[in-house]
XYZ file of C-alpha atoms in Angstrom:
386
model
C 24.083 27.849 12.843
C 25.977 24.915 14.352
C 27.320 22.265 11.984
C 28.366 18.950 13.508
C 31.214 17.329 11.589
C 32.639 14.868 14.141
C 31.224 11.753 15.778
C 31.858 13.128 19.276
C 29.924 16.331 18.540
C 27.067 14.323 17.064
C 26.996 12.017 20.089
C 26.854 14.981 22.481
C 23.888 16.470 20.636
C 22.049 13.130 20.369
C 22.555 12.440 24.106
C 20.908 15.775 24.869
C 18.143 15.194 22.325
C 17.400 11.844 23.978
C 16.141 13.754 27.038
C 13.564 15.647 24.936
C 10.038 14.414 24.106
C 10.638 14.782 20.382
C 13.219 15.689 17.755
C 12.460 17.156 14.334
C 14.384 15.725 11.382
C 14.973 16.589 7.742
C 17.594 15.757 5.107
C 19.118 17.176 1.976
C 20.219 14.675 -0.651
C 20.993 14.158 -4.318
C 19.477 11.457 -6.522
C 19.437 12.733 -10.087
C 22.423 10.628 -11.172
C 22.228 7.657 -8.814
C 19.848 4.828 -7.949
C 20.278 5.357 -4.228
C 20.024 8.800 -2.668
C 23.303 10.418 -1.631
C 22.834 11.830 1.858
C 24.389 15.293 1.986
C 22.990 16.884 5.146
C 20.870 16.006 8.177
C 18.989 18.691 10.105
C 17.938 18.080 13.717
C 16.175 20.124 16.391
C 14.591 19.491 19.769
C 12.315 21.804 21.808
C 13.902 25.073 22.824
C 15.155 28.340 21.422
C 18.856 28.078 22.210
C 21.600 28.142 19.579
C 22.475 24.491 20.222
C 18.890 23.189 20.092
C 18.937 23.003 16.279
C 21.950 21.758 14.313
C 23.156 20.628 10.923
C 24.966 17.297 10.639
C 27.493 16.891 7.833
C 27.495 13.196 6.819
C 30.165 13.955 4.188
C 32.693 15.111 6.814
C 35.781 12.930 6.908
C 35.658 10.265 9.605
C 32.153 11.003 10.918
C 30.112 8.004 12.093
C 26.320 8.390 12.189
C 25.820 5.634 14.787
C 24.763 8.121 17.522
C 22.046 9.402 15.189
C 20.743 5.903 14.515
C 20.791 5.167 18.250
C 18.597 8.241 18.757
C 16.282 7.060 15.979
C 15.816 3.775 17.849
C 15.098 5.493 21.187
C 11.454 4.651 21.929
C 11.148 7.591 24.314
C 11.682 10.269 21.659
C 9.189 10.946 18.859
C 10.905 11.520 15.518
C 9.060 14.211 13.562
C 9.343 14.554 9.767
C 7.401 16.315 7.044
C 6.669 14.089 4.016
C 8.909 11.439 5.524
C 9.008 8.765 2.815
C 12.257 9.729 1.044
C 14.070 10.619 4.260
C 13.137 7.289 5.806
C 14.256 5.402 2.722
C 17.744 6.884 3.106
C 18.008 5.897 6.758
C 16.559 2.438 6.095
C 19.157 1.741 3.404
C 22.213 3.509 4.850
C 21.659 2.777 8.533
C 19.298 -0.197 8.426
C 17.126 1.878 10.766
C 13.598 3.263 10.577
C 13.035 5.982 13.185
C 10.376 5.180 15.782
C 8.112 6.433 17.237
C 7.338 8.327 14.044
C 5.186 11.348 13.230
C 4.685 12.773 9.724
C 3.311 16.320 9.771
C 2.112 16.096 6.168
C -0.135 13.154 7.017
C -1.256 14.818 10.252
C -2.081 18.019 8.367
C -4.280 16.061 5.953
C -6.142 14.554 8.898
C -6.498 18.032 10.427
C -8.119 19.506 7.317
C -5.198 21.325 5.668
C -5.880 19.724 2.285
C -4.107 17.098 0.213
C -0.315 16.728 0.447
C 0.101 20.147 2.005
C 3.617 21.534 1.628
C 5.974 22.477 4.451
C 6.067 26.120 3.353
C 2.277 26.321 3.608
C 2.259 24.883 7.115
C 5.130 27.123 8.179
C 3.171 30.142 6.971
C -0.201 29.143 8.412
C 0.889 27.568 11.689
C 4.329 28.986 12.549
C 3.683 32.371 10.867
C 7.051 32.043 9.112
C 8.142 32.638 5.531
C 10.561 30.137 3.990
C 13.177 31.408 1.540
C 13.103 28.808 -1.265
C 16.116 30.125 -3.203
C 18.451 27.390 -1.927
C 16.078 24.462 -2.512
C 17.676 23.168 -5.712
C 21.316 23.890 -4.934
C 24.044 21.231 -4.969
C 24.049 19.995 -1.374
C 27.137 17.847 -1.918
C 29.442 20.824 -2.476
C 31.471 22.176 0.417
C 31.565 24.626 2.043
C 27.844 25.236 2.340
C 26.812 28.867 2.044
C 25.071 30.719 4.867
C 21.960 30.861 2.681
C 21.981 27.074 2.319
C 22.443 26.588 6.056
C 19.645 29.027 6.887
C 17.262 27.304 4.468
C 18.161 23.831 5.740
C 17.831 24.753 9.404
C 14.417 26.346 8.832
C 13.156 22.914 7.780
C 13.404 21.684 11.377
C 13.056 24.808 13.528
C 9.566 25.741 12.334
C 8.667 22.062 12.283
C 8.710 22.129 16.089
C 5.837 24.621 16.169
C 3.958 22.732 13.454
C 4.310 19.401 15.262
C 3.158 20.749 18.621
C 0.127 22.398 17.003
C -0.905 19.326 14.994
C -0.326 16.921 17.901
C -2.565 19.079 20.079
C -5.257 19.215 17.390
C -5.205 15.445 16.984
C -5.445 14.953 20.729
C -8.352 17.385 20.918
C -10.293 15.669 18.135
C -9.413 12.132 19.205
C -7.660 11.407 15.920
C -4.146 10.610 17.114
C -4.861 6.967 16.325
C -5.754 7.875 12.742
C -2.242 9.187 12.117
C -0.769 6.167 13.908
C -2.560 3.916 11.403
C -1.010 5.884 8.546
C 2.472 5.427 10.034
C 2.280 1.630 9.689
C 3.322 1.717 6.027
C 6.187 4.126 6.723
C 7.450 1.932 9.583
C 7.459 -1.212 7.437
C 10.978 -2.044 6.117
C 9.378 -3.610 3.032
C 8.250 -0.130 1.976
C 11.859 0.754 1.150
C 12.971 -2.513 -0.478
C 12.714 -2.820 -4.234
C 12.906 -6.498 -5.195
C 14.016 -6.863 -8.832
C 11.660 -9.813 -9.346
C 8.723 -7.605 -8.334
C 9.705 -4.553 -10.417
C 7.485 -5.576 -13.361
C 4.358 -4.929 -11.287
C 4.925 -1.175 -11.620
C 4.723 -1.328 -15.412
C 1.581 -0.143 -17.187
C 0.945 -2.870 -19.722
C -2.010 -2.614 -22.079
C -3.833 -5.822 -22.954
C -0.759 -8.043 -22.503
C -0.637 -11.792 -22.998
C 1.122 -14.095 -20.553
C 4.300 -14.543 -22.637
C 4.622 -10.795 -23.107
C 4.309 -10.365 -19.331
C 6.945 -13.056 -18.730
C 9.463 -11.270 -20.955
C 8.602 -7.878 -19.430
C 9.117 -9.352 -15.964
C 12.621 -10.539 -16.847
C 13.524 -7.249 -18.532
C 12.321 -5.295 -15.481
C 14.249 -7.578 -13.120
C 17.471 -7.176 -15.106
C 17.063 -3.399 -15.283
C 16.457 -3.124 -11.541
C 19.389 -5.378 -10.619
C 21.747 -3.574 -12.980
C 20.630 -0.163 -11.713
C 21.152 -1.215 -8.107
C 24.585 -2.747 -8.676
C 25.810 0.181 -10.782
C 23.987 2.756 -8.587
C 22.515 4.566 -11.566
C 18.865 5.555 -12.266
C 16.885 2.774 -13.922
C 15.924 5.176 -16.720
C 19.624 5.430 -17.658
C 19.456 1.769 -18.661
C 16.183 1.902 -20.552
C 12.870 3.623 -19.949
C 9.538 1.887 -19.515
C 8.424 2.524 -23.088
C 11.621 0.918 -24.395
C 11.170 -2.037 -22.030
C 7.640 -2.648 -23.286
C 8.825 -2.333 -26.887
C 11.458 -4.995 -26.203
C 8.859 -7.254 -24.569
C 6.783 -7.016 -27.744
C 9.773 -7.456 -30.124
C 11.423 -10.305 -28.178
C 14.824 -9.835 -29.904
C 16.949 -12.997 -30.206
C 20.262 -11.423 -31.199
C 22.117 -8.131 -31.573
C 20.770 -7.654 -35.082
C 17.167 -7.766 -33.938
C 18.012 -5.686 -30.873
C 19.399 -2.909 -33.077
C 15.931 -2.449 -34.617
C 14.441 -1.244 -31.311
C 13.445 2.385 -31.872
C 13.224 3.504 -28.245
C 16.402 1.968 -26.867
C 19.211 4.294 -25.785
C 22.502 4.025 -27.694
C 24.347 2.816 -24.584
C 21.927 -0.097 -24.234
C 22.639 -1.482 -27.722
C 26.028 -2.880 -26.751
C 28.038 -4.314 -23.905
C 26.641 -5.576 -20.610
C 23.216 -3.980 -21.011
C 22.636 -5.458 -24.469
C 23.789 -8.859 -23.236
C 21.473 -8.534 -20.242
C 18.524 -7.647 -22.463
C 19.010 -10.661 -24.697
C 19.449 -12.956 -21.692
C 16.294 -11.544 -20.089
C 14.268 -12.036 -23.269
C 15.554 -15.604 -23.586
C 14.667 -16.298 -19.943
C 11.158 -14.937 -20.449
C 10.664 -17.054 -23.557
C 11.899 -20.161 -21.716
C 9.343 -19.946 -18.888
C 7.144 -23.072 -19.068
C 3.561 -22.362 -20.024
C 2.232 -23.531 -16.677
C 4.591 -21.146 -14.829
C 3.797 -17.978 -16.769
C 3.009 -14.966 -14.563
C -0.597 -13.813 -14.211
C -1.723 -11.212 -16.715
C -2.438 -7.917 -14.898
C -6.143 -7.293 -14.865
C -7.125 -4.101 -16.586
C -10.142 -2.257 -15.297
C -12.383 -1.994 -18.323
C -14.578 1.075 -18.380
C -17.626 -1.075 -19.071
C -17.024 -2.938 -15.789
C -17.543 0.259 -13.794
C -21.053 1.167 -12.753
C -20.869 4.814 -13.762
C -23.902 5.927 -11.764
C -22.582 4.226 -8.636
C -19.156 5.783 -9.167
C -20.766 9.236 -9.321
C -22.702 8.577 -6.116
C -19.540 7.388 -4.373
C -17.746 10.592 -5.384
C -20.544 12.630 -3.850
C -20.415 10.495 -0.710
C -16.659 10.712 -0.186
C -16.675 14.452 -0.816
C -19.433 14.946 1.725
C -17.716 12.697 4.258
C -14.401 14.479 3.801
C -16.027 17.856 4.375
C -17.902 16.628 7.439
C -14.760 15.083 8.951
C -12.465 17.927 7.914
C -10.062 15.445 6.305
C -8.399 15.558 2.897
C -10.587 13.579 0.496
C -7.660 11.783 -1.150
C -6.585 10.426 2.236
C -9.937 8.687 2.643
C -10.272 7.165 -0.841
C -8.638 7.842 -4.188
C -10.418 8.082 -7.539
C -9.051 4.616 -8.318
C -10.537 3.282 -5.067
C -13.951 4.629 -6.047
C -13.725 3.004 -9.484
C -12.762 -0.282 -7.799
C -15.808 -0.118 -5.550
C -18.034 0.715 -8.509
C -16.548 -2.313 -10.319
C -17.542 -4.683 -7.532
C -14.568 -4.575 -5.151
C -15.676 -4.769 -1.553
C -12.390 -4.568 0.316
C -9.468 -2.162 0.496
C -7.802 0.353 2.777
C -10.900 2.546 2.384
C -12.952 -0.141 4.181
C -10.711 -0.575 7.239
C -9.752 1.349 10.354
C -10.727 4.999 10.600
C -11.459 5.148 6.853
C -14.107 2.473 7.299
C -15.722 4.476 10.080
C -15.678 7.726 8.137
C -16.553 6.441 4.661
C -16.201 2.714 4.001
C -19.167 1.431 5.990
C -21.558 3.856 4.306
C -19.978 3.183 0.910
C -20.783 -0.512 1.279
C -24.308 0.289 2.430
C -24.738 2.509 -0.631
C -23.580 -0.324 -2.893
C -26.074 -2.694 -1.282
C -28.968 -0.266 -1.733
C -29.396 0.188 2.011
C -29.021 3.974 1.915
C -29.660 6.841 -0.488
C -28.195 10.312 -0.737
C -30.251 13.454 -0.476
C -29.270 17.084 -0.787
C -30.633 19.998 1.201
C -28.949 23.276 0.344
C -25.211 22.595 0.414
C -25.584 19.604 2.725
C -25.544 15.990 1.527
C -27.532 13.692 3.782
C -27.682 9.914 4.113
C -31.219 8.502 3.973
C -31.755 4.907 5.229
C -33.896 2.737 2.964
C -36.215 0.030 4.214
């Protein structure tokens, strides 16, 4: 188990990896007490079975520079293979201003290849690589040094078996002509905007029930302050105040410390100092927004807007299509997507690209009364209507 702790050693490995068709990548990090993930370990492997073909990189080693790693990530001739890549890519996008490309996510590929929804690495390792993963080190403190042999073994297994998994899935995709399907799914992961959280947009993640425009304006300012403060202090946003407290404040609209103290859901630390001042300033800013500049009220999908019978038919259709294609149903269309369609929506990811071919086109035809569904035994059939 080779651990690279110097820039020269990392550069030597990356130069060799650059001659390979692909490199598998994983990370270990901590995020429980910070806003941004703390990178504690990087695991890398390229094809082969030699002792130096798979290594651990210690980003916490004194004086190490990860530039050779980021250069490898930008090498267009080497596919970078991850499993469930989103969090790993976020770290590299923020710390190294780099998103690895070309990119391949084995979790997405496995969903396209019929392994079910959000299949775990351990499951793929067992089914494809015929390997058992020892999970005992999963929740250890990866920032502590030295790492134990058990930690190193666990971490290295995340990239060694991934080589077998990648080669199997890539071959399956090539055989079925679905390589392009996975490429479509990589577009979101390759987009730098995926990993940027703009404080002024943070309010859009809130679940507000029947809000009015002024309430939304105050909530927007409170969410923006919380996000900015969390980023600058590098602490989790929930350490400032949780969503339920934010929505309570948006309803209360406190004008001073006395009114602020009446908030039931606010943490003690938020009732004084910079956070309390920020809350009051955010509320004041939300109240000062001119009427004509108030943010749009998020549209709530009322249950009575959904055609229940159509929604049921769409669920039958997507299930049948998923089974026929051998693709995870959730990857084609979510339950929310189906409700949107049954509410009158006629566009979305489900209607474009490979999803449109597999499901979207027939979903639209079903909505327009151009087809019906029939069942024979366990098979659901599409019946054209004149």
